Amino acid sequence: MTDDAPQSLPARLRSLKPRDFEVATRAAIAVAVPLFLLLALDRLDLAAYASFGAMTALYGRSEPYRVRLRSAGIAAIGLVLSVALGTILAASGAANVLVAAALVVVIVGGIVVAAVYGLFPPTPLFFVFGLLVCAALPTPPEQVPLRIGLAAASAAFALAITMSGWLLRRAGREGDDGWFQQLTRSPRVRWAAVREPALWVAVAQNVFGALLAGAVATALGIGHPYWAVVSVVAVIPPPHARHSISRSVHRIVGTAVGVVVTGVLLFPEPPPFAIVIAVVIAQFCAEILVGRHYGAALVFVTPLALGVAHLASPLPVGTLLIDRLLETALGAAIGLLLVLAARWLTARRSQP
């Protein structure tokens, strides 16, 4: 189920099944273990790299294990490559034009791979996020192998956690009730997807919107311009999804509420241990909701992202939240305009 299904949020929450909690628990464990290890080693400055590798656990839900290995494995490779590219750009002090070129490559590659292999989530959001955050973090050249290696190790651990249900299911019994429900999502590899106009419309929307948002945010001098880019990618629907204004508004409101939640979390200046726990809880809740209502999921994705950013590079909380709100408003506005433009073009084409 996607956030475009015509149901209210309460109805979608009532439809949650034990499998959803199973998936969310795996995702929470995948991010908790590396973050607590970094906390113990007093290296939370590396939290972003571990967290992006851990996002591997967000893929392959409800898929039979052979298919899941393919989906989560492809996601792991994409996440690690995105982190590696961003880390190398940061270490080399690359100009904005090179970061923009890398962004285009990641957007196009992420959308095409997701469409061909039927990945869910079907957008390049996490790949783009990994690229831009790592490209923005100060990185001594000698630490490039460590940071990329940490992302790869975290992705490998998340992949192992994602596949761990295979052992549990061998010990249990699959059925329609209880914890071992049948795994029904089995996406096929569709190379024909690259010939579908809807895919390239999504590519054009994301590339144009991301570059425009990044350029405007940089010109305005707002901190963290990559958040504007990420907001555009979050608002624009994937190929073949409805270009619905209400769904776009849900995503915008979800992010704004998430900023408020983050403020409640960070303004008391909690110790790193408490922030790590909050990040793990946010990961669990986001994964519970992402397949039901993307807007509601963003209420937790936002404190997850900002919590990790704060662990990696602490800033005054007020500055962090104001930047996030301004960048979100900018990126969401651009994304919404692109959604409206797509609807207008679709309506014109349907006219006799």
mmCIF file of C-alpha atoms in Angstrom:
data_model
loop_
_atom_site.group_PDB
_atom_site.id
_atom_site.type_symbol
_atom_site.label_atom_id
_atom_site.label_comp_id
_atom_site.label_asym_id
_atom_site.label_seq_id
_atom_site.Cartn_x
_atom_site.Cartn_y
_atom_site.Cartn_z
ATOM 1 C CA MET A 1 0.000 0.000 0.000
ATOM 2 C CA THR A 2 1.240 3.484 -0.771
ATOM 3 C CA ASP A 3 0.339 6.885 0.530
ATOM 4 C CA ASP A 4 -1.770 7.418 -2.572
ATOM 5 C CA ALA A 5 -4.351 4.865 -1.458
ATOM 6 C CA PRO A 6 -7.712 6.550 -0.834
ATOM 7 C CA GLN A 7 -7.878 5.940 2.923
ATOM 8 C CA SER A 8 -7.683 8.133 5.990
ATOM 9 C CA LEU A 9 -4.686 7.866 8.290
ATOM 10 C CA PRO A 10 -6.712 6.264 11.142
ATOM 11 C CA ALA A 11 -8.031 3.632 8.708
ATOM 12 C CA ARG A 12 -4.513 2.859 7.530
ATOM 13 C CA LEU A 13 -3.249 2.578 11.103
ATOM 14 C CA ARG A 14 -6.039 0.138 11.923
ATOM 15 C CA SER A 15 -4.925 -1.978 8.976
ATOM 16 C CA LEU A 16 -1.418 -2.464 10.395
ATOM 17 C CA LYS A 17 -0.390 -6.105 10.619
ATOM 18 C CA PRO A 18 2.230 -7.964 12.649
ATOM 19 C CA ARG A 19 4.467 -7.967 9.555
ATOM 20 C CA ASP A 20 4.625 -4.167 9.695
ATOM 21 C CA PHE A 21 5.983 -4.296 13.245
ATOM 22 C CA GLU A 22 8.434 -7.001 12.198
ATOM 23 C CA VAL A 23 9.801 -4.782 9.433
ATOM 24 C CA ALA A 24 9.952 -1.699 11.660
ATOM 25 C CA THR A 25 11.781 -3.620 14.379
ATOM 26 C CA ARG A 26 14.420 -4.765 11.889
ATOM 27 C CA ALA A 27 14.885 -1.192 10.659
ATOM 28 C CA ALA A 28 15.266 0.084 14.220
ATOM 29 C CA ILE A 29 17.835 -2.591 15.097
ATOM 30 C CA ALA A 30 19.765 -1.846 11.895
ATOM 31 C CA VAL A 31 20.292 1.778 12.923
ATOM 32 C CA ALA A 32 20.516 1.221 16.698
ATOM 33 C CA VAL A 33 23.492 -1.145 16.726
ATOM 34 C CA PRO A 34 25.949 1.016 14.709
ATOM 35 C CA LEU A 35 24.872 4.226 16.477
ATOM 36 C CA PHE A 36 25.312 2.749 19.949
ATOM 37 C CA LEU A 37 28.699 1.384 18.895
ATOM 38 C CA LEU A 38 29.745 4.851 17.739
ATOM 39 C CA LEU A 39 28.423 6.286 20.997
ATOM 40 C CA ALA A 40 30.545 3.823 22.975
ATOM 41 C CA LEU A 41 33.585 4.750 20.872
ATOM 42 C CA ASP A 42 32.851 8.491 21.228
ATOM 43 C CA ARG A 43 32.689 8.834 17.435
ATOM 44 C CA LEU A 44 29.172 10.119 16.880
ATOM 45 C CA ASP A 45 30.689 12.546 14.381
ATOM 46 C CA LEU A 46 30.445 9.537 12.024
ATOM 47 C CA ALA A 47 26.742 8.950 12.743
ATOM 48 C CA ALA A 48 25.573 10.050 9.287
ATOM 49 C CA TYR A 49 27.615 7.395 7.476
ATOM 50 C CA ALA A 50 26.356 4.595 9.688
ATOM 51 C CA SER A 51 22.766 5.835 9.440
ATOM 52 C CA PHE A 52 22.727 5.955 5.649
ATOM 53 C CA GLY A 53 24.107 2.433 5.427
ATOM 54 C CA ALA A 54 21.422 1.314 7.875
ATOM 55 C CA MET A 55 18.709 2.598 5.526
ATOM 56 C CA THR A 56 19.247 -0.623 3.583
ATOM 57 C CA ALA A 57 16.764 -2.140 6.044
ATOM 58 C CA LEU A 58 14.013 0.091 4.638
ATOM 59 C CA TYR A 59 13.924 -1.942 1.424
ATOM 60 C CA GLY A 60 12.531 -5.353 0.564
ATOM 61 C CA ARG A 61 9.561 -5.338 2.938
ATOM 62 C CA SER A 62 6.899 -7.997 2.316
ATOM 63 C CA GLU A 63 9.046 -9.655 -0.357
ATOM 64 C CA PRO A 64 10.028 -13.341 -0.496
ATOM 65 C CA TYR A 65 13.623 -13.709 0.627
ATOM 66 C CA ARG A 66 15.180 -14.380 -2.770
ATOM 67 C CA VAL A 67 13.565 -11.227 -4.146
ATOM 68 C CA ARG A 68 14.294 -9.338 -0.930
ATOM 69 C CA LEU A 69 17.992 -10.140 -1.215
ATOM 70 C CA ARG A 70 17.982 -8.582 -4.676
ATOM 71 C CA SER A 71 16.018 -5.476 -3.621
ATOM 72 C CA ALA A 72 17.882 -4.792 -0.382
ATOM 73 C CA GLY A 73 21.221 -5.649 -1.996
ATOM 74 C CA ILE A 74 20.632 -3.150 -4.802
ATOM 75 C CA ALA A 75 19.554 -0.535 -2.250
ATOM 76 C CA ALA A 76 22.696 -1.203 -0.179
ATOM 77 C CA ILE A 77 24.911 -0.724 -3.229
ATOM 78 C CA GLY A 78 23.075 2.486 -4.151
ATOM 79 C CA LEU A 79 23.316 3.906 -0.638
ATOM 80 C CA VAL A 80 27.006 3.096 -0.256
ATOM 81 C CA LEU A 81 27.833 4.501 -3.702
ATOM 82 C CA SER A 82 25.904 7.694 -2.894
ATOM 83 C CA VAL A 83 27.727 8.081 0.427
ATOM 84 C CA ALA A 84 31.066 7.329 -1.233
ATOM 85 C CA LEU A 85 30.493 9.892 -3.954
ATOM 86 C CA GLY A 86 29.475 12.551 -1.442
ATOM 87 C CA THR A 87 32.431 11.758 0.820
ATOM 88 C CA ILE A 88 34.936 11.994 -2.040
ATOM 89 C CA LEU A 89 33.419 15.298 -3.159
ATOM 90 C CA ALA A 90 33.693 16.661 0.382
ATOM 91 C CA ALA A 91 37.296 15.529 0.814
ATOM 92 C CA SER A 92 38.329 17.037 -2.507
ATOM 93 C CA GLY A 93 36.642 20.370 -1.823
ATOM 94 C CA ALA A 94 34.632 20.012 -5.024
ATOM 95 C CA ALA A 95 32.879 23.049 -6.459
ATOM 96 C CA ASN A 96 29.099 23.278 -6.370
ATOM 97 C CA VAL A 97 28.902 22.496 -10.069
ATOM 98 C CA LEU A 98 30.481 19.077 -9.470
ATOM 99 C CA VAL A 99 28.113 18.377 -6.593
ATOM 100 C CA ALA A 100 25.221 19.337 -8.883
ATOM 101 C CA ALA A 101 26.498 16.964 -11.578
ATOM 102 C CA ALA A 102 26.738 14.154 -9.011
ATOM 103 C CA LEU A 103 23.208 14.980 -7.849
ATOM 104 C CA VAL A 104 21.877 14.562 -11.398
ATOM 105 C CA VAL A 105 23.620 11.186 -11.718
ATOM 106 C CA VAL A 106 22.173 9.953 -8.409
ATOM 107 C CA ILE A 107 18.653 11.173 -9.214
ATOM 108 C CA VAL A 108 18.586 9.593 -12.667
ATOM 109 C CA GLY A 109 20.219 6.384 -11.480
ATOM 110 C CA GLY A 110 17.972 6.140 -8.415
ATOM 111 C CA ILE A 111 14.733 6.588 -10.345
ATOM 112 C CA VAL A 112 15.721 4.217 -13.153
ATOM 113 C CA VAL A 113 16.974 1.472 -10.828
ATOM 114 C CA ALA A 114 13.891 1.755 -8.609
ATOM 115 C CA ALA A 115 11.596 1.467 -11.631
ATOM 116 C CA VAL A 116 13.458 -1.427 -13.258
ATOM 117 C CA TYR A 117 13.767 -3.497 -10.071
ATOM 118 C CA GLY A 118 10.510 -2.427 -8.448
ATOM 119 C CA LEU A 119 12.137 -1.022 -5.317
ATOM 120 C CA PHE A 120 10.024 0.347 -2.503
ATOM 121 C CA PRO A 121 10.337 3.171 -1.544
ATOM 122 C CA PRO A 122 10.266 3.932 -5.295
ATOM 123 C CA THR A 123 11.991 7.328 -5.152
ATOM 124 C CA PRO A 124 15.661 8.382 -5.054
ATOM 125 C CA LEU A 125 15.092 10.232 -1.760
ATOM 126 C CA PHE A 126 17.504 8.286 0.457
ATOM 127 C CA PHE A 127 20.217 8.146 -2.215
ATOM 128 C CA VAL A 128 19.991 11.914 -2.719
ATOM 129 C CA PHE A 129 20.006 12.500 1.026
ATOM 130 C CA GLY A 130 23.101 10.340 1.493
ATOM 131 C CA LEU A 131 24.977 12.081 -1.306
ATOM 132 C CA LEU A 132 24.255 15.643 -0.220
ATOM 133 C CA VAL A 133 24.712 15.232 3.531
ATOM 134 C CA CYS A 134 28.065 13.499 3.077
ATOM 135 C CA ALA A 135 29.152 16.082 0.503
ATOM 136 C CA ALA A 136 28.426 18.818 3.064
ATOM 137 C CA LEU A 137 30.324 17.275 5.997
ATOM 138 C CA PRO A 138 33.956 18.455 6.414
ATOM 139 C CA THR A 139 36.068 15.433 5.516
ATOM 140 C CA PRO A 140 39.865 15.103 5.846
ATOM 141 C CA PRO A 141 41.127 13.101 2.847
ATOM 142 C CA GLU A 142 42.737 10.481 5.074
ATOM 143 C CA GLN A 143 39.324 9.659 6.591
ATOM 144 C CA VAL A 144 37.615 8.858 3.278
ATOM 145 C CA PRO A 145 38.218 5.064 3.488
ATOM 146 C CA LEU A 146 37.021 4.965 7.110
ATOM 147 C CA ARG A 147 33.789 6.813 6.381
ATOM 148 C CA ILE A 148 32.945 4.842 3.253
ATOM 149 C CA GLY A 149 33.894 1.614 5.017
ATOM 150 C CA LEU A 150 31.604 2.466 7.923
ATOM 151 C CA ALA A 151 28.683 3.032 5.542
ATOM 152 C CA ALA A 152 29.433 -0.284 3.806
ATOM 153 C CA ALA A 153 29.692 -2.166 7.110
ATOM 154 C CA SER A 154 26.443 -0.641 8.329
ATOM 155 C CA ALA A 155 24.731 -1.544 5.045
ATOM 156 C CA ALA A 156 26.003 -5.126 5.279
ATOM 157 C CA PHE A 157 24.689 -5.408 8.846
ATOM 158 C CA ALA A 158 21.338 -3.965 7.795
ATOM 159 C CA LEU A 159 21.169 -6.432 4.907
ATOM 160 C CA ALA A 160 21.820 -9.304 7.324
ATOM 161 C CA ILE A 161 19.084 -8.022 9.639
ATOM 162 C CA THR A 162 16.715 -7.660 6.679
ATOM 163 C CA MET A 163 17.282 -11.289 5.717
ATOM 164 C CA SER A 164 17.162 -12.596 9.304
ATOM 165 C CA GLY A 165 13.438 -13.255 9.100
ATOM 166 C CA TRP A 166 14.222 -16.223 6.876
ATOM 167 C CA LEU A 167 15.485 -18.137 9.904
ATOM 168 C CA LEU A 168 12.484 -17.137 11.996
ATOM 169 C CA ARG A 169 10.059 -18.193 9.302
ATOM 170 C CA ARG A 170 11.731 -21.575 8.960
ATOM 171 C CA ALA A 171 11.061 -22.088 12.651
ATOM 172 C CA GLY A 172 7.474 -20.821 12.404
ATOM 173 C CA ARG A 173 4.582 -21.332 10.047
ATOM 174 C CA GLU A 174 3.492 -18.914 7.359
ATOM 175 C CA GLY A 175 -0.157 -18.026 7.128
ATOM 176 C CA ASP A 176 -2.603 -15.187 7.069
ATOM 177 C CA ASP A 177 -2.672 -14.781 10.840
ATOM 178 C CA GLY A 178 -0.004 -14.181 13.417
ATOM 179 C CA TRP A 179 3.571 -13.059 12.907
ATOM 180 C CA PHE A 180 4.481 -15.221 9.934
ATOM 181 C CA GLN A 181 2.205 -13.840 7.260
ATOM 182 C CA GLN A 182 2.746 -14.681 3.635
ATOM 183 C CA LEU A 183 5.169 -12.482 1.755
ATOM 184 C CA THR A 184 3.167 -11.339 -1.215
ATOM 185 C CA ARG A 185 5.105 -8.466 -2.797
ATOM 186 C CA SER A 186 7.223 -9.892 -5.596
ATOM 187 C CA PRO A 187 8.320 -7.171 -8.055
ATOM 188 C CA ARG A 188 9.610 -8.316 -11.423
ATOM 189 C CA VAL A 189 12.646 -6.919 -13.172
ATOM 190 C CA ARG A 190 11.194 -4.629 -15.865
ATOM 191 C CA TRP A 191 13.774 -3.308 -18.282
ATOM 192 C CA ALA A 192 10.890 -1.963 -20.359
ATOM 193 C CA ALA A 193 10.401 0.667 -17.643
ATOM 194 C CA VAL A 194 13.197 2.733 -19.192
ATOM 195 C CA ARG A 195 11.013 3.229 -22.268
ATOM 196 C CA GLU A 196 8.015 4.535 -20.330
ATOM 197 C CA PRO A 197 7.378 8.284 -20.645
ATOM 198 C CA ALA A 198 6.202 8.489 -17.015
ATOM 199 C CA LEU A 199 9.660 7.525 -15.799
ATOM 200 C CA TRP A 200 11.366 10.282 -17.739
ATOM 201 C CA VAL A 201 8.745 12.811 -16.657
ATOM 202 C CA ALA A 202 9.655 11.940 -13.052
ATOM 203 C CA VAL A 203 13.358 12.226 -13.897
ATOM 204 C CA ALA A 204 12.851 15.645 -15.485
ATOM 205 C CA GLN A 205 10.777 16.879 -12.548
ATOM 206 C CA ASN A 206 13.280 15.722 -9.961
ATOM 207 C CA VAL A 207 16.370 16.963 -11.799
ATOM 208 C CA PHE A 208 14.923 20.369 -12.634
ATOM 209 C CA GLY A 209 13.355 20.831 -9.197
ATOM 210 C CA ALA A 210 16.449 19.683 -7.303
ATOM 211 C CA LEU A 211 18.849 21.915 -9.249
ATOM 212 C CA LEU A 212 16.511 24.904 -8.973
ATOM 213 C CA ALA A 213 15.978 24.419 -5.231
ATOM 214 C CA GLY A 214 19.694 24.022 -4.589
ATOM 215 C CA ALA A 215 20.563 27.094 -6.643
ATOM 216 C CA VAL A 216 17.938 29.302 -4.998
ATOM 217 C CA ALA A 217 18.831 28.121 -1.483
ATOM 218 C CA THR A 218 22.523 28.743 -2.128
ATOM 219 C CA ALA A 219 21.851 32.182 -3.601
ATOM 220 C CA LEU A 220 19.738 33.144 -0.584
ATOM 221 C CA GLY A 221 22.506 32.062 1.765
ATOM 222 C CA ILE A 222 20.304 29.818 3.888
ATOM 223 C CA GLY A 223 22.239 27.141 5.735
ATOM 224 C CA HIS A 224 21.945 23.497 4.682
ATOM 225 C CA PRO A 225 20.733 24.078 1.086
ATOM 226 C CA TYR A 226 20.562 20.302 0.579
ATOM 227 C CA TRP A 227 17.379 20.221 2.659
ATOM 228 C CA ALA A 228 15.607 22.217 -0.043
ATOM 229 C CA VAL A 229 16.729 19.623 -2.586
ATOM 230 C CA VAL A 230 15.588 16.733 -0.394
ATOM 231 C CA SER A 231 12.199 18.431 0.098
ATOM 232 C CA VAL A 232 11.670 18.631 -3.663
ATOM 233 C CA VAL A 233 12.400 14.918 -4.049
ATOM 234 C CA ALA A 234 10.079 14.112 -1.122
ATOM 235 C CA VAL A 235 7.156 16.018 -2.660
ATOM 236 C CA ILE A 236 7.383 14.844 -6.283
ATOM 237 C CA PRO A 237 5.578 11.495 -6.700
ATOM 238 C CA PRO A 238 7.311 8.490 -8.259
ATOM 239 C CA PRO A 239 6.530 7.360 -11.828
ATOM 240 C CA HIS A 240 2.896 6.327 -12.376
ATOM 241 C CA ALA A 241 1.766 7.721 -9.009
ATOM 242 C CA ARG A 242 -0.956 10.346 -9.030
ATOM 243 C CA HIS A 243 0.191 13.967 -9.119
ATOM 244 C CA SER A 244 -2.184 14.737 -6.261
ATOM 245 C CA ILE A 245 -2.110 18.152 -4.590
ATOM 246 C CA SER A 246 -3.508 16.742 -1.356
ATOM 247 C CA ARG A 247 -0.743 14.139 -1.179
ATOM 248 C CA SER A 248 1.865 16.832 -1.779
ATOM 249 C CA VAL A 249 0.345 18.949 0.987
ATOM 250 C CA HIS A 250 0.402 15.924 3.307
ATOM 251 C CA ARG A 251 4.118 15.611 2.697
ATOM 252 C CA ILE A 252 4.719 19.314 3.339
ATOM 253 C CA VAL A 253 2.642 19.329 6.531
ATOM 254 C CA GLY A 254 4.313 16.122 7.699
ATOM 255 C CA THR A 255 7.741 17.721 7.393
ATOM 256 C CA ALA A 256 6.615 20.899 9.168
ATOM 257 C CA VAL A 257 5.157 18.910 12.064
ATOM 258 C CA GLY A 258 8.370 16.906 12.137
ATOM 259 C CA VAL A 259 10.337 20.121 12.679
ATOM 260 C CA VAL A 260 8.155 20.893 15.707
ATOM 261 C CA VAL A 261 8.740 17.378 17.057
ATOM 262 C CA THR A 262 12.478 17.869 16.557
ATOM 263 C CA GLY A 263 12.349 21.120 18.487
ATOM 264 C CA VAL A 264 10.670 19.390 21.419
ATOM 265 C CA LEU A 265 13.421 16.761 21.266
ATOM 266 C CA LEU A 266 16.484 18.986 20.907
ATOM 267 C CA PHE A 267 15.711 22.253 22.717
ATOM 268 C CA PRO A 268 16.193 20.712 26.197
ATOM 269 C CA GLU A 269 19.737 19.838 24.975
ATOM 270 C CA PRO A 270 19.532 16.141 25.836
ATOM 271 C CA PRO A 271 22.685 14.015 26.097
ATOM 272 C CA PRO A 272 23.802 12.099 22.972
ATOM 273 C CA PHE A 273 22.508 8.847 24.474
ATOM 274 C CA ALA A 274 18.964 10.252 24.545
ATOM 275 C CA ILE A 275 19.228 11.550 20.973
ATOM 276 C CA VAL A 276 20.352 8.123 19.748
ATOM 277 C CA ILE A 277 17.334 6.517 21.445
ATOM 278 C CA ALA A 278 15.044 9.120 19.837
ATOM 279 C CA VAL A 279 16.591 8.424 16.421
ATOM 280 C CA VAL A 280 15.971 4.681 16.833
ATOM 281 C CA ILE A 281 12.335 5.287 17.862
ATOM 282 C CA ALA A 282 11.872 7.659 14.923
ATOM 283 C CA GLN A 283 13.264 5.022 12.557
ATOM 284 C CA PHE A 284 10.782 2.477 13.925
ATOM 285 C CA CYS A 285 7.798 4.823 13.598
ATOM 286 C CA ALA A 286 8.810 6.053 10.138
ATOM 287 C CA GLU A 287 9.035 2.496 8.854
ATOM 288 C CA ILE A 288 5.652 1.623 10.391
ATOM 289 C CA LEU A 289 4.054 4.515 8.528
ATOM 290 C CA VAL A 290 5.986 4.815 5.255
ATOM 291 C CA GLY A 291 3.913 2.158 3.494
ATOM 292 C CA ARG A 292 0.663 3.562 4.859
ATOM 293 C CA HIS A 293 0.913 7.349 4.785
ATOM 294 C CA TYR A 294 4.061 9.095 3.603
ATOM 295 C CA GLY A 295 3.036 12.429 5.079
ATOM 296 C CA ALA A 296 2.684 10.897 8.541
ATOM 297 C CA ALA A 297 5.976 9.059 8.070
ATOM 298 C CA LEU A 298 7.720 12.391 7.469
ATOM 299 C CA VAL A 299 6.705 13.485 10.961
ATOM 300 C CA PHE A 300 9.287 10.934 12.119
ATOM 301 C CA VAL A 301 11.682 11.062 9.150
ATOM 302 C CA THR A 302 12.385 14.729 9.958
ATOM 303 C CA PRO A 303 13.531 14.221 13.588
ATOM 304 C CA LEU A 304 15.396 11.134 12.405
ATOM 305 C CA ALA A 305 17.323 13.178 9.841
ATOM 306 C CA LEU A 306 17.849 16.211 12.075
ATOM 307 C CA GLY A 307 18.795 14.064 15.040
ATOM 308 C CA VAL A 308 21.507 12.331 13.027
ATOM 309 C CA ALA A 309 22.694 15.682 11.645
ATOM 310 C CA HIS A 310 22.893 17.099 15.156
ATOM 311 C CA LEU A 311 24.872 14.104 16.388
ATOM 312 C CA ALA A 312 27.323 14.372 13.501
ATOM 313 C CA SER A 313 27.757 18.150 13.577
ATOM 314 C CA PRO A 314 26.075 19.897 16.534
ATOM 315 C CA LEU A 315 24.661 23.350 15.819
ATOM 316 C CA PRO A 316 22.478 25.745 17.818
ATOM 317 C CA VAL A 317 19.057 24.098 17.785
ATOM 318 C CA GLY A 318 17.225 27.273 16.797
ATOM 319 C CA THR A 319 19.441 27.734 13.748
ATOM 320 C CA LEU A 320 19.029 24.089 12.789
ATOM 321 C CA LEU A 321 15.219 24.236 12.951
ATOM 322 C CA ILE A 322 14.856 27.603 11.216
ATOM 323 C CA ASP A 323 17.091 26.456 8.381
ATOM 324 C CA ARG A 324 15.059 23.259 8.075
ATOM 325 C CA LEU A 325 11.735 25.144 7.980
ATOM 326 C CA LEU A 326 12.928 27.670 5.403
ATOM 327 C CA GLU A 327 14.548 25.038 3.199
ATOM 328 C CA THR A 328 11.512 22.770 3.475
ATOM 329 C CA ALA A 329 9.167 25.595 2.492
ATOM 330 C CA LEU A 330 11.361 26.474 -0.493
ATOM 331 C CA GLY A 331 11.798 22.913 -1.725
ATOM 332 C CA ALA A 332 8.164 21.990 -1.109
ATOM 333 C CA ALA A 333 6.938 25.058 -3.000
ATOM 334 C CA ILE A 334 9.076 24.161 -6.001
ATOM 335 C CA GLY A 335 7.959 20.542 -5.819
ATOM 336 C CA LEU A 336 4.316 21.570 -5.600
ATOM 337 C CA LEU A 337 4.659 23.826 -8.647
ATOM 338 C CA LEU A 338 6.129 20.920 -10.592
ATOM 339 C CA VAL A 339 3.237 18.684 -9.498
ATOM 340 C CA LEU A 340 0.773 21.342 -10.709
ATOM 341 C CA ALA A 341 2.651 21.655 -13.997
ATOM 342 C CA ALA A 342 2.479 17.884 -14.537
ATOM 343 C CA ARG A 343 -1.267 17.867 -13.832
ATOM 344 C CA TRP A 344 -1.787 20.743 -16.273
ATOM 345 C CA LEU A 345 0.171 18.980 -19.014
ATOM 346 C CA THR A 346 -1.731 15.747 -18.396
ATOM 347 C CA ALA A 347 -5.052 17.573 -18.619
ATOM 348 C CA ARG A 348 -4.042 19.258 -21.882
ATOM 349 C CA ARG A 349 -2.984 15.966 -23.439
ATOM 350 C CA SER A 350 -6.285 14.353 -22.501
ATOM 351 C CA GLN A 351 -8.300 17.059 -24.261
ATOM 352 C CA PRO A 352 -9.595 16.098 -27.695
#
